[in-house]
PDB file of C-alpha atoms in Angstrom:
ATOM      1  CA  MET A   1       9.923  -4.235 -48.111  1.00 88.00           C
ATOM      2  CA  SER A   2       8.957  -1.152 -48.391  1.00 95.00           C
ATOM      3  CA  TYR A   3       7.270   2.135 -50.078  1.00 97.00           C
ATOM      4  CA  VAL A   4      10.004   2.661 -52.175  1.00 97.00           C
ATOM      5  CA  ASP A   5      11.157  -1.116 -52.273  1.00 97.00           C
ATOM      6  CA  ALA A   6       7.518  -1.510 -53.597  1.00 97.00           C
ATOM      7  CA  MET A   7       7.140   1.226 -55.554  1.00 98.00           C
ATOM      8  CA  HIS A   8      10.061   0.730 -57.550  1.00 97.00           C
ATOM      9  CA  ARG A   9       9.512  -2.679 -58.420  1.00 96.00           C
ATOM     10  CA  VAL A  10       5.885  -1.825 -60.079  1.00 97.00           C
ATOM     11  CA  LEU A  11       7.866   0.747 -61.785  1.00 97.00           C
ATOM     12  CA  THR A  12      10.156  -1.128 -63.293  1.00 97.00           C
ATOM     13  CA  ALA A  13       8.488  -3.879 -64.905  1.00 96.00           C
ATOM     14  CA  LYS A  14       6.776  -1.643 -66.592  1.00 96.00           C
ATOM     15  CA  ALA A  15      10.153   0.328 -67.160  1.00 96.00           C
ATOM     16  CA  TRP A  16       8.709   3.537 -66.054  1.00 96.00           C
ATOM     17  CA  PHE A  17      11.950   3.226 -64.476  1.00 96.00           C
ATOM     18  CA  THR A  18      16.382   1.817 -65.318  1.00 95.00           C
ATOM     19  CA  MET A  19      17.422   2.733 -62.725  1.00 97.00           C
ATOM     20  CA  PRO A  20      18.911   0.999 -59.141  1.00 97.00           C
ATOM     21  CA  LYS A  21      16.044   1.293 -56.387  1.00 98.00           C
ATOM     22  CA  PHE A  22      18.856   3.541 -54.241  1.00 98.00           C
ATOM     23  CA  MET A  23      17.742   6.081 -57.190  1.00 98.00           C
ATOM     24  CA  LEU A  24      14.918   6.535 -56.883  1.00 98.00           C
ATOM     25  CA  SER A  25      15.061   6.439 -52.802  1.00 98.00           C
ATOM     26  CA  GLY A  26      16.213   9.406 -54.012  1.00 98.00           C
ATOM     27  CA  MET A  27      14.819  11.007 -55.939  1.00 98.00           C
ATOM     28  CA  THR A  28      11.496  11.138 -54.374  1.00 97.00           C
ATOM     29  CA  ALA A  29      13.185  12.310 -51.071  1.00 96.00           C
ATOM     30  CA  SER A  30      12.353   8.665 -49.275  1.00 97.00           C
ATOM     31  CA  CYS A  31      15.728   7.797 -47.811  1.00 98.00           C
ATOM     32  CA  PHE A  32      15.727  11.537 -46.532  1.00 98.00           C
ATOM     33  CA  ARG A  33      12.830  10.744 -44.604  1.00 97.00           C
ATOM     34  CA  LEU A  34      13.638  10.456 -40.069  1.00 97.00           C
ATOM     35  CA  SER A  35      10.281   9.762 -37.478  1.00 96.00           C
ATOM     36  CA  LEU A  36      10.648   7.050 -35.576  1.00 95.00           C
ATOM     37  CA  HIS A  37       8.221   6.637 -31.574  1.00 96.00           C
ATOM     38  CA  ARG A  38       9.633   7.890 -28.048  1.00 96.00           C
ATOM     39  CA  GLN A  39      10.057   4.285 -27.356  1.00 95.00           C
ATOM     40  CA  LEU A  40      11.499   3.041 -30.724  1.00 95.00           C
ATOM     41  CA  HIS A  41       8.489   0.731 -31.491  1.00 95.00           C
ATOM     42  CA  GLU A  42       8.830  -1.510 -34.126  1.00 92.00           C
ATOM     43  CA  ASP A  43       6.634   1.061 -36.499  1.00 93.00           C
ATOM     44  CA  SER A  44       8.680   3.351 -36.490  1.00 95.00           C
ATOM     45  CA  PRO A  45       9.995   3.266 -40.069  1.00 95.00           C
ATOM     46  CA  THR A  46       6.438   3.385 -42.195  1.00 95.00           C
ATOM     47  CA  ALA A  47       4.776   5.837 -38.856  1.00 94.00           C
ATOM     48  CA  TYR A  48       4.522   9.355 -41.658  1.00 95.00           C
ATOM     49  CA  ASN A  49       1.152  10.700 -43.340  1.00 94.00           C
ATOM     50  CA  TRP A  50       1.250   8.683 -46.611  1.00 96.00           C
ATOM     51  CA  MET A  51      -0.750  10.164 -48.747  1.00 95.00           C
ATOM     52  CA  ALA A  52       1.403  13.734 -48.163  1.00 93.00           C
ATOM     53  CA  GLU A  53       4.558  11.551 -48.439  1.00 94.00           C
ATOM     54  CA  HIS A  54       3.619   8.876 -51.849  1.00 96.00           C
ATOM     55  CA  THR A  55       2.732  12.351 -53.868  1.00 95.00           C
ATOM     56  CA  VAL A  56       5.363  14.254 -53.431  1.00 94.00           C
ATOM     57  CA  ALA A  57       6.779  10.736 -54.358  1.00 96.00           C
ATOM     58  CA  ALA A  58       5.509  10.091 -56.911  1.00 96.00           C
ATOM     59  CA  ASP A  59       5.181  13.815 -58.336  1.00 95.00           C
ATOM     60  CA  LEU A  60       9.223  14.304 -58.449  1.00 94.00           C
ATOM     61  CA  ALA A  61       9.736  10.623 -60.052  1.00 95.00           C
ATOM     62  CA  GLY A  62       7.652  11.499 -62.435  1.00 95.00           C
ATOM     63  CA  ILE A  63       4.378   9.636 -62.448  1.00 97.00           C
ATOM     64  CA  VAL A  64       0.811  10.055 -62.572  1.00 97.00           C
ATOM     65  CA  ALA A  65      -0.429   7.726 -59.580  1.00 97.00           C
ATOM     66  CA  GLY A  66      -3.941   7.991 -58.084  1.00 96.00           C
ATOM     67  CA  GLN A  67      -4.640   6.476 -54.403  1.00 97.00           C
ATOM     68  CA  ALA A  68      -6.269   6.095 -51.634  1.00 96.00           C
ATOM     69  CA  ALA A  69      -6.429   5.280 -47.693  1.00 96.00           C
ATOM     70  CA  GLY A  70      -8.447   5.649 -44.861  1.00 95.00           C
ATOM     71  CA  PHE A  71      -9.782   3.301 -41.915  1.00 95.00           C
ATOM     72  CA  HIS A  72     -11.374  -0.345 -42.250  1.00 95.00           C
ATOM     73  CA  PHE A  73     -13.835   1.020 -39.147  1.00 95.00           C
ATOM     74  CA  SER A  74     -15.117   3.899 -40.659  1.00 95.00           C
ATOM     75  CA  PRO A  75     -18.555   2.924 -41.290  1.00 96.00           C
ATOM     76  CA  THR A  76     -18.301   4.029 -45.390  1.00 96.00           C
ATOM     77  CA  PHE A  77     -15.759   1.221 -46.139  1.00 97.00           C
ATOM     78  CA  PRO A  78     -17.511  -0.758 -48.108  1.00 96.00           C
ATOM     79  CA  LEU A  79     -18.192   1.326 -50.669  1.00 97.00           C
ATOM     80  CA  TYR A  80     -14.159   2.437 -50.544  1.00 96.00           C
ATOM     81  CA  GLN A  81     -13.111  -1.546 -50.478  1.00 97.00           C
ATOM     82  CA  ARG A  82     -15.595  -2.667 -53.600  1.00 97.00           C
ATOM     83  CA  ARG A  83     -14.293   0.554 -55.523  1.00 97.00           C
ATOM     84  CA  ALA A  84     -10.773  -0.109 -54.359  1.00 97.00           C
ATOM     85  CA  VAL A  85     -10.950  -3.652 -55.770  1.00 98.00           C
ATOM     86  CA  GLU A  86     -12.239  -2.173 -58.771  1.00 98.00           C
ATOM     87  CA  GLU A  87      -9.371   0.734 -59.351  1.00 98.00           C
ATOM     88  CA  ILE A  88      -6.883  -2.167 -58.346  1.00 98.00           C
ATOM     89  CA  ARG A  89      -8.169  -4.793 -61.011  1.00 98.00           C
ATOM     90  CA  GLN A  90      -8.515  -1.847 -64.140  1.00 98.00           C
ATOM     91  CA  SER A  91      -4.569  -1.213 -62.937  1.00 98.00           C
ATOM     92  CA  LEU A  92      -3.769  -4.646 -62.936  1.00 98.00           C
ATOM     93  CA  ASP A  93      -5.611  -4.718 -66.472  1.00 98.00           C
ATOM     94  CA  GLN A  94      -3.710  -2.649 -67.770  1.00 96.00           C
ATOM     95  CA  GLY A  95       0.028  -4.358 -66.667  1.00 97.00           C
ATOM     96  CA  THR A  96       0.451  -2.445 -63.960  1.00 98.00           C
ATOM     97  CA  GLY A  97       0.810  -3.881 -60.193  1.00 97.00           C
ATOM     98  CA  ALA A  98      -0.541  -1.141 -57.095  1.00 98.00           C
ATOM     99  CA  VAL A  99       1.322  -0.660 -53.757  1.00 98.00           C
ATOM    100  CA  CYS A 100      -0.950  -1.491 -50.873  1.00 98.00           C
ATOM    101  CA  TRP A 101      -0.717  -1.733 -46.999  1.00 97.00           C
ATOM    102  CA  LYS A 102      -1.401  -5.100 -45.681  1.00 96.00           C
ATOM    103  CA  ASP A 103       0.058  -4.735 -42.434  1.00 94.00           C
ATOM    104  CA  GLN A 104       2.351  -3.969 -44.715  1.00 94.00           C
ATOM    105  CA  PHE A 105       3.570  -2.524 -47.866  1.00 97.00           C
ATOM    106  CA  VAL A 106       2.499  -5.351 -50.072  1.00 97.00           C
ATOM    107  CA  ILE A 107       1.855  -5.413 -54.003  1.00 97.00           C
ATOM    108  CA  ILE A 108      -0.845  -6.904 -55.763  1.00 98.00           C
ATOM    109  CA  THR A 109       0.354  -8.680 -58.877  1.00 97.00           C
ATOM    110  CA  GLY A 110      -2.870 -10.593 -60.196  1.00 97.00           C
ATOM    111  CA  TYR A 111      -6.226 -11.704 -59.538  1.00 98.00           C
ATOM    112  CA  ASP A 112      -8.537 -14.280 -59.672  1.00 97.00           C
ATOM    113  CA  ASP A 113     -11.726 -12.731 -60.850  1.00 96.00           C
ATOM    114  CA  ALA A 114     -14.081 -16.774 -60.607  1.00 97.00           C
ATOM    115  CA  ARG A 115     -12.286 -16.688 -57.168  1.00 97.00           C
ATOM    116  CA  GLN A 116     -12.935 -13.103 -56.529  1.00 97.00           C
ATOM    117  CA  VAL A 117      -9.460 -12.412 -54.599  1.00 98.00           C
ATOM    118  CA  PHE A 118      -6.728 -10.908 -55.476  1.00 98.00           C
ATOM    119  CA  TYR A 119      -2.393 -12.281 -55.562  1.00 97.00           C
ATOM    120  CA  TYR A 120      -0.179  -9.852 -53.786  1.00 97.00           C
ATOM    121  CA  GLN A 121       3.705 -10.628 -52.661  1.00 94.00           C
ATOM    122  CA  GLU A 122       5.187  -8.990 -49.681  1.00 91.00           C
ATOM    123  CA  GLY A 123       8.922  -9.508 -50.681  1.00 78.00           C
ATOM    124  CA  GLN A 124      11.975  -9.705 -53.641  1.00 73.00           C
ATOM    125  CA  ALA A 125      11.749 -13.519 -53.772  1.00 69.00           C
ATOM    126  CA  SER A 126       8.394 -14.482 -51.837  1.00 75.00           C
ATOM    127  CA  ALA A 127       5.289 -16.257 -53.953  1.00 86.00           C
ATOM    128  CA  ALA A 128       2.907 -15.555 -54.093  1.00 90.00           C
ATOM    129  CA  GLN A 129      -0.634 -15.370 -52.083  1.00 94.00           C
ATOM    130  CA  GLU A 130      -4.543 -14.622 -52.156  1.00 97.00           C
ATOM    131  CA  LEU A 131      -6.270 -11.890 -51.173  1.00 97.00           C
ATOM    132  CA  PRO A 132      -9.431 -12.440 -50.369  1.00 98.00           C
ATOM    133  CA  TYR A 133     -12.143  -8.634 -52.211  1.00 98.00           C
ATOM    134  CA  CYS A 134     -13.149  -8.944 -49.477  1.00 97.00           C
ATOM    135  CA  GLN A 135     -10.722  -9.167 -47.421  1.00 97.00           C
ATOM    136  CA  PHE A 136      -9.063  -5.853 -49.170  1.00 97.00           C
ATOM    137  CA  GLY A 137      -8.332  -3.241 -46.283  1.00 97.00           C
ATOM    138  CA  LYS A 138      -9.433  -5.218 -42.982  1.00 96.00           C
ATOM    139  CA  ASN A 139      -6.072  -5.645 -41.671  1.00 95.00           C
ATOM    140  CA  LYS A 140      -4.680  -5.861 -38.010  1.00 94.00           C
ATOM    141  CA  THR A 141      -3.587  -2.621 -38.506  1.00 92.00           C
ATOM    142  CA  PRO A 142      -7.507   0.089 -38.254  1.00 94.00           C
ATOM    143  CA  TYR A 143      -5.652   1.281 -41.630  1.00 94.00           C
ATOM    144  CA  TRP A 144      -6.242   0.534 -45.113  1.00 97.00           C
ATOM    145  CA  TYR A 145      -4.033   2.166 -48.101  1.00 98.00           C
ATOM    146  CA  CYS A 146      -3.432   1.918 -52.497  1.00 98.00           C
ATOM    147  CA  GLN A 147      -1.807   3.747 -54.221  1.00 98.00           C
ATOM    148  CA  ILE A 148      -2.058   3.184 -58.303  1.00 98.00           C
ATOM    149  CA  TYR A 149       0.091   4.137 -61.489  1.00 97.00           C
ATOM    150  CA  GLU A 150      -1.237   5.213 -64.291  1.00 96.00           C
ATOM    151  CA  GLY A 151       1.216   7.505 -66.426  1.00 95.00           C
ATOM    152  CA  GLN A 152       4.477   9.251 -67.095  1.00 94.00           C
ATOM    153  CA  ILE A 153       5.808  11.624 -67.062  1.00 93.00           C
ATOM    154  CA  GLY A 154       9.085  13.371 -68.314  1.00 89.00           C
ATOM    155  CA  LYS A 155      11.542  14.751 -66.323  1.00 91.00           C
ATOM    156  CA  GLU A 156      14.853  16.441 -66.061  1.00 94.00           C
ATOM    157  CA  LEU A 157      17.533  14.168 -63.640  1.00 95.00           C
ATOM    158  CA  PRO A 158      19.287  18.245 -62.946  1.00 95.00           C
ATOM    159  CA  GLN A 159      15.605  19.019 -62.008  1.00 94.00           C
ATOM    160  CA  ILE A 160      14.619  15.830 -60.067  1.00 95.00           C
ATOM    161  CA  ILE A 161      17.711  16.361 -58.126  1.00 96.00           C
ATOM    162  CA  ARG A 162      17.186  19.839 -56.573  1.00 96.00           C
ATOM    163  CA  GLU A 163      14.063  19.328 -55.615  1.00 95.00           C
ATOM    164  CA  SER A 164      14.714  15.985 -54.329  1.00 97.00           C
ATOM    165  CA  PHE A 165      17.607  17.536 -51.946  1.00 97.00           C
ATOM    166  CA  ILE A 166      15.399  21.046 -50.988  1.00 95.00           C
ATOM    167  CA  GLN A 167      13.007  18.117 -49.430  1.00 95.00           C
ATOM    168  CA  ALA A 168      15.881  16.648 -47.863  1.00 97.00           C
ATOM    169  CA  VAL A 169      15.509  19.768 -45.810  1.00 96.00           C
ATOM    170  CA  TYR A 170      11.417  19.725 -45.137  1.00 94.00           C
ATOM    171  CA  LYS A 171      12.140  16.145 -44.371  1.00 95.00           C
ATOM    172  CA  ALA A 172      15.248  16.989 -41.709  1.00 97.00           C
ATOM    173  CA  GLU A 173      13.452  20.194 -40.227  1.00 94.00           C
ATOM    174  CA  THR A 174       9.386  19.556 -40.118  1.00 94.00           C
ATOM    175  CA  HIS A 175       7.584  17.218 -36.985  1.00 95.00           C
ATOM    176  CA  ASP A 176       5.158  15.374 -39.362  1.00 94.00           C
ATOM    177  CA  PRO A 177       1.713  16.723 -38.210  1.00 91.00           C
ATOM    178  CA  MET A 178      -0.181  13.830 -38.408  1.00 93.00           C
ATOM    179  CA  LEU A 179       2.630  12.648 -35.195  1.00 96.00           C
ATOM    180  CA  PRO A 180       1.063  13.536 -32.107  1.00 96.00           C
ATOM    181  CA  GLU A 181       5.139  15.333 -30.437  1.00 96.00           C
ATOM    182  CA  GLU A 182       4.561  13.197 -26.981  1.00 96.00           C
ATOM    183  CA  GLN A 183       4.606   9.933 -28.851  1.00 97.00           C
ATOM    184  CA  TYR A 184       6.917   9.989 -32.119  1.00 97.00           C
ATOM    185  CA  ALA A 185       9.827  12.415 -33.086  1.00 98.00           C
ATOM    186  CA  CYS A 186      11.147  13.727 -36.543  1.00 97.00           C
ATOM    187  CA  GLY A 187      13.862  14.380 -38.769  1.00 97.00           C
ATOM    188  CA  LEU A 188      16.512  16.141 -36.189  1.00 98.00           C
ATOM    189  CA  GLN A 189      14.811  16.158 -32.984  1.00 98.00           C
ATOM    190  CA  ALA A 190      14.833  11.904 -34.111  1.00 98.00           C
ATOM    191  CA  TYR A 191      18.113  11.993 -32.560  1.00 98.00           C
ATOM    192  CA  ASP A 192      17.076  13.597 -29.399  1.00 97.00           C
ATOM    193  CA  ALA A 193      13.970  11.515 -28.841  1.00 97.00           C
ATOM    194  CA  MET A 194      16.436   8.196 -29.219  1.00 96.00           C
ATOM    195  CA  LEU A 195      19.236  10.129 -27.001  1.00 96.00           C
ATOM    196  CA  GLU A 196      16.340  10.041 -24.864  1.00 95.00           C
ATOM    197  CA  ALA A 197      15.259   6.448 -25.152  1.00 94.00           C
ATOM    198  CA  PHE A 198      19.014   5.357 -24.825  1.00 93.00           C
ATOM    199  CA  SER A 199      19.930   7.205 -21.356  1.00 92.00           C
ATOM    200  CA  SER A 200      16.525   5.591 -19.602  1.00 88.00           C
ATOM    201  CA  ASP A 201      17.302   2.048 -21.237  1.00 77.00           C
ATOM    202  CA  ARG A 202      12.899   2.531 -21.208  1.00 81.00           C
ATOM    203  CA  TYR A 203      12.723   1.163 -25.273  1.00 90.00           C
ATOM    204  CA  ASP A 204      11.685  -0.821 -26.489  1.00 91.00           C
ATOM    205  CA  THR A 205      15.111  -3.793 -27.757  1.00 88.00           C
ATOM    206  CA  GLY A 206      13.506  -5.212 -30.685  1.00 90.00           C
ATOM    207  CA  GLY A 207      11.790  -2.535 -32.686  1.00 93.00           C
ATOM    208  CA  ALA A 208      14.971  -0.455 -32.022  1.00 93.00           C
ATOM    209  CA  TYR A 209      17.565  -3.144 -34.559  1.00 93.00           C
ATOM    210  CA  GLU A 210      13.768  -2.867 -36.817  1.00 94.00           C
ATOM    211  CA  THR A 211      13.346   1.431 -37.040  1.00 96.00           C
ATOM    212  CA  MET A 212      17.914   1.340 -37.533  1.00 96.00           C
ATOM    213  CA  LYS A 213      18.011  -1.746 -39.240  1.00 96.00           C
ATOM    214  CA  TYR A 214      15.704   0.159 -41.820  1.00 97.00           C
ATOM    215  CA  TYR A 215      17.012   4.207 -41.364  1.00 98.00           C
ATOM    216  CA  ALA A 216      19.845   2.213 -42.139  1.00 98.00           C
ATOM    217  CA  ILE A 217      18.975   1.633 -44.890  1.00 98.00           C
ATOM    218  CA  CYS A 218      17.020   4.577 -46.090  1.00 98.00           C
ATOM    219  CA  LYS A 219      20.748   7.057 -45.058  1.00 98.00           C
ATOM    220  CA  LYS A 220      23.275   4.143 -47.052  1.00 98.00           C
ATOM    221  CA  ASP A 221      20.579   4.406 -50.415  1.00 98.00           C
ATOM    222  CA  ALA A 222      20.688   9.006 -49.427  1.00 98.00           C
ATOM    223  CA  ALA A 223      25.130   8.136 -50.164  1.00 98.00           C
ATOM    224  CA  LEU A 224      24.782   6.191 -52.889  1.00 98.00           C
ATOM    225  CA  TYR A 225      21.835   9.080 -54.655  1.00 98.00           C
ATOM    226  CA  THR A 226      24.102  11.753 -53.557  1.00 98.00           C
ATOM    227  CA  ARG A 227      27.494  10.008 -54.858  1.00 98.00           C
ATOM    228  CA  GLU A 228      25.705   9.431 -58.169  1.00 98.00           C
ATOM    229  CA  ALA A 229      24.488  13.199 -58.162  1.00 98.00           C
ATOM    230  CA  CYS A 230      28.034  14.989 -57.966  1.00 97.00           C
ATOM    231  CA  THR A 231      28.315  13.137 -61.733  1.00 97.00           C
ATOM    232  CA  ILE A 232      25.929  16.330 -62.029  1.00 96.00           C
ATOM    233  CA  TRP A 233      26.094  18.877 -59.356  1.00 95.00           C
ATOM    234  CA  PRO A 234      29.177  18.885 -58.073  1.00 96.00           C
ATOM    235  CA  GLU A 235      28.812  21.296 -55.642  1.00 97.00           C
ATOM    236  CA  LEU A 236      27.012  18.134 -53.661  1.00 97.00           C
ATOM    237  CA  GLU A 237      30.722  16.526 -52.710  1.00 98.00           C
ATOM    238  CA  GLU A 238      31.251  18.279 -49.491  1.00 98.00           C
ATOM    239  CA  THR A 239      27.083  16.602 -48.007  1.00 98.00           C
ATOM    240  CA  ALA A 240      28.059  13.640 -50.067  1.00 98.00           C
ATOM    241  CA  SER A 241      30.989  12.872 -48.049  1.00 98.00           C
ATOM    242  CA  HIS A 242      28.327  13.808 -44.347  1.00 98.00           C
ATOM    243  CA  TYR A 243      26.396  10.787 -45.792  1.00 98.00           C
ATOM    244  CA  ASP A 244      28.726   8.333 -46.064  1.00 98.00           C
ATOM    245  CA  LYS A 245      29.624   9.160 -42.734  1.00 98.00           C
ATOM    246  CA  LEU A 246      26.005   9.525 -41.732  1.00 98.00           C
ATOM    247  CA  SER A 247      24.917   5.950 -43.444  1.00 98.00           C
ATOM    248  CA  ALA A 248      28.570   4.007 -42.139  1.00 98.00           C
ATOM    249  CA  VAL A 249      27.241   4.798 -38.172  1.00 98.00           C
ATOM    250  CA  TYR A 250      23.520   4.269 -38.841  1.00 98.00           C
ATOM    251  CA  GLU A 251      25.047   0.671 -40.309  1.00 97.00           C
ATOM    252  CA  GLN A 252      27.557   0.512 -36.740  1.00 95.00           C
ATOM    253  CA  LEU A 253      23.817   1.157 -34.326  1.00 95.00           C
ATOM    254  CA  ALA A 254      21.847  -1.314 -36.344  1.00 94.00           C
ATOM    255  CA  LEU A 255      24.735  -4.022 -36.263  1.00 93.00           C
ATOM    256  CA  LEU A 256      25.308  -2.595 -32.122  1.00 91.00           C
ATOM    257  CA  LEU A 257      21.357  -3.500 -31.520  1.00 90.00           C
ATOM    258  CA  LYS A 258      20.895  -7.026 -33.201  1.00 86.00           C
ATOM    259  CA  ARG A 259      19.347  -9.200 -31.243  1.00 70.00           C
ATOM    260  CA  GLU A 260      20.873 -12.795 -31.416  1.00 56.00           C
ATOM    261  CA  PRO A 261      19.373 -16.114 -30.501  1.00 53.00           C
ATOM    262  CA  ASP A 262      21.265 -16.515 -26.672  1.00 50.00           C
ATOM    263  CA  HIS A 263      19.342 -13.106 -25.870  1.00 50.00           C
ATOM    264  CA  SER A 264      23.068 -11.540 -25.482  1.00 57.00           C
ATOM    265  CA  PRO A 265      22.576  -8.852 -22.982  1.00 55.00           C
ATOM    266  CA  ALA A 266      21.755  -5.239 -24.304  1.00 62.00           C
ATOM    267  CA  PRO A 267      24.560  -3.119 -26.023  1.00 70.00           C
ATOM    268  CA  CYS A 268      26.941  -0.492 -24.130  1.00 81.00           C
ATOM    269  CA  THR A 269      24.833   2.427 -23.213  1.00 86.00           C
ATOM    270  CA  ASP A 270      27.458   4.283 -23.784  1.00 90.00           C
ATOM    271  CA  ILE A 271      28.480   3.284 -27.333  1.00 92.00           C
ATOM    272  CA  LEU A 272      25.336   3.930 -28.670  1.00 93.00           C
ATOM    273  CA  LEU A 273      24.564   7.282 -27.151  1.00 95.00           C
ATOM    274  CA  GLU A 274      28.280   8.716 -28.272  1.00 96.00           C
ATOM    275  CA  LEU A 275      27.257   6.639 -32.163  1.00 97.00           C
ATOM    276  CA  VAL A 276      23.899   8.357 -32.090  1.00 97.00           C
ATOM    277  CA  ARG A 277      25.606  11.832 -31.880  1.00 98.00           C
ATOM    278  CA  GLU A 278      27.429  11.335 -34.181  1.00 98.00           C
ATOM    279  CA  ALA A 279      25.183  10.456 -36.812  1.00 98.00           C
ATOM    280  CA  LYS A 280      23.540  13.796 -35.530  1.00 98.00           C
ATOM    281  CA  ALA A 281      26.290  15.789 -36.315  1.00 98.00           C
ATOM    282  CA  ALA A 282      26.275  14.395 -39.609  1.00 98.00           C
ATOM    283  CA  GLU A 283      23.069  14.763 -40.400  1.00 98.00           C
ATOM    284  CA  ALA A 284      23.205  18.258 -39.814  1.00 98.00           C
ATOM    285  CA  SER A 285      25.851  19.097 -40.883  1.00 98.00           C
ATOM    286  CA  ALA A 286      24.310  17.280 -44.728  1.00 98.00           C
ATOM    287  CA  ILE A 287      21.091  19.890 -43.801  1.00 98.00           C
ATOM    288  CA  GLU A 288      23.519  23.048 -43.862  1.00 98.00           C
ATOM    289  CA  SER A 289      25.589  22.010 -46.471  1.00 98.00           C
ATOM    290  CA  ILE A 290      22.252  21.657 -48.861  1.00 97.00           C
ATOM    291  CA  ARG A 291      20.962  24.495 -47.217  1.00 95.00           C
ATOM    292  CA  ARG A 292      24.454  26.654 -48.125  1.00 96.00           C
ATOM    293  CA  LEU A 293      23.800  25.164 -52.107  1.00 96.00           C
ATOM    294  CA  LEU A 294      20.026  26.150 -52.397  1.00 95.00           C
ATOM    295  CA  ARG A 295      19.366  28.890 -49.719  1.00 92.00           C
ATOM    296  CA  GLU A 296      17.851  30.717 -53.129  1.00 91.00           C
ATOM    297  CA  PRO A 297      15.199  28.573 -53.497  1.00 89.00           C
ATOM    298  CA  ILE A 298      14.304  27.418 -50.346  1.00 88.00           C
ATOM    299  CA  ALA A 299      12.998  31.140 -48.715  1.00 87.00           C
ATOM    300  CA  ASN A 300      11.234  32.109 -51.579  1.00 84.00           C
ATOM    301  CA  ARG A 301       8.621  28.762 -50.588  1.00 81.00           C
ATOM    302  CA  PHE A 302       8.624  30.343 -46.449  1.00 70.00           C
ATOM    303  CA  LEU A 303       6.159  27.869 -45.391  1.00 68.00           C
ATOM    304  CA  ASP A 304       6.557  25.748 -48.600  1.00 72.00           C
ATOM    305  CA  ILE A 305       8.823  24.378 -48.334  1.00 73.00           C
ATOM    306  CA  GLY A 306       7.520  21.338 -48.166  1.00 68.00           C
ATOM    307  CA  LEU A 307       4.787  21.235 -51.753  1.00 65.00           C
ATOM    308  CA  ARG A 308       2.388  19.917 -49.484  1.00 56.00           C
TER     309      ARG A 308
END
């Protein structure tokens, strides 16, 4: 379950959001992000600055949210842990689940004070699991995170759509400052990293499939969102056509990288490289078309395009 999957489930349960998930994915600009490990490790889809990205995501969707994060090896972690447990319980008392990290994004949906446990779900159809209060944040990975939704602010959809595409440009052209460039690549630069990884044949084959599968969903969301946005802003038609093509290419990439149970041979390098080049060209064209439509507001922000 991605961050947007979890966010969408919580917001729809509160009736704070009534549109399909791809609309939330687009409105928060989450579907436009592309960051990956240069060897295409499986952690690529979650390698980004959660605090910055999720703050902007909630704001764009008109949601008032609070969040906290850190490392569980920090000497102050027990204090933060107790505070987070208290705030999550308060949110649950108001009927609002919390999005947390437990080596993936999960939703905390309930608690039992007598047993000192939370109940959480990992996916759409997964059964509720228990998480003792004392284990909150103690993940296999060294970091912990939670986001709590506090309320809703009315926003006009055309305003949200306009801002989301400005954010798309920012994500395509800016490297996430939290990620070391020698290990990770972001935005359009990620395609050069893909080409290098596939050319050298020194990439994580399982991670490559999981990464492309995740981004195939994101690009499909981007295509569906842009098509829907065309009904409000017809000038986006060119952009929508580019995202349609991008989504189709990513679907081919994910299918090509899928490893069968019989450990079939790795896919043909030439085909992989050609698909990556097609994807890069399609996404670059989409971003350029957005820049033309929004050149004045983008230019007026100078170095603050991303609202961070």
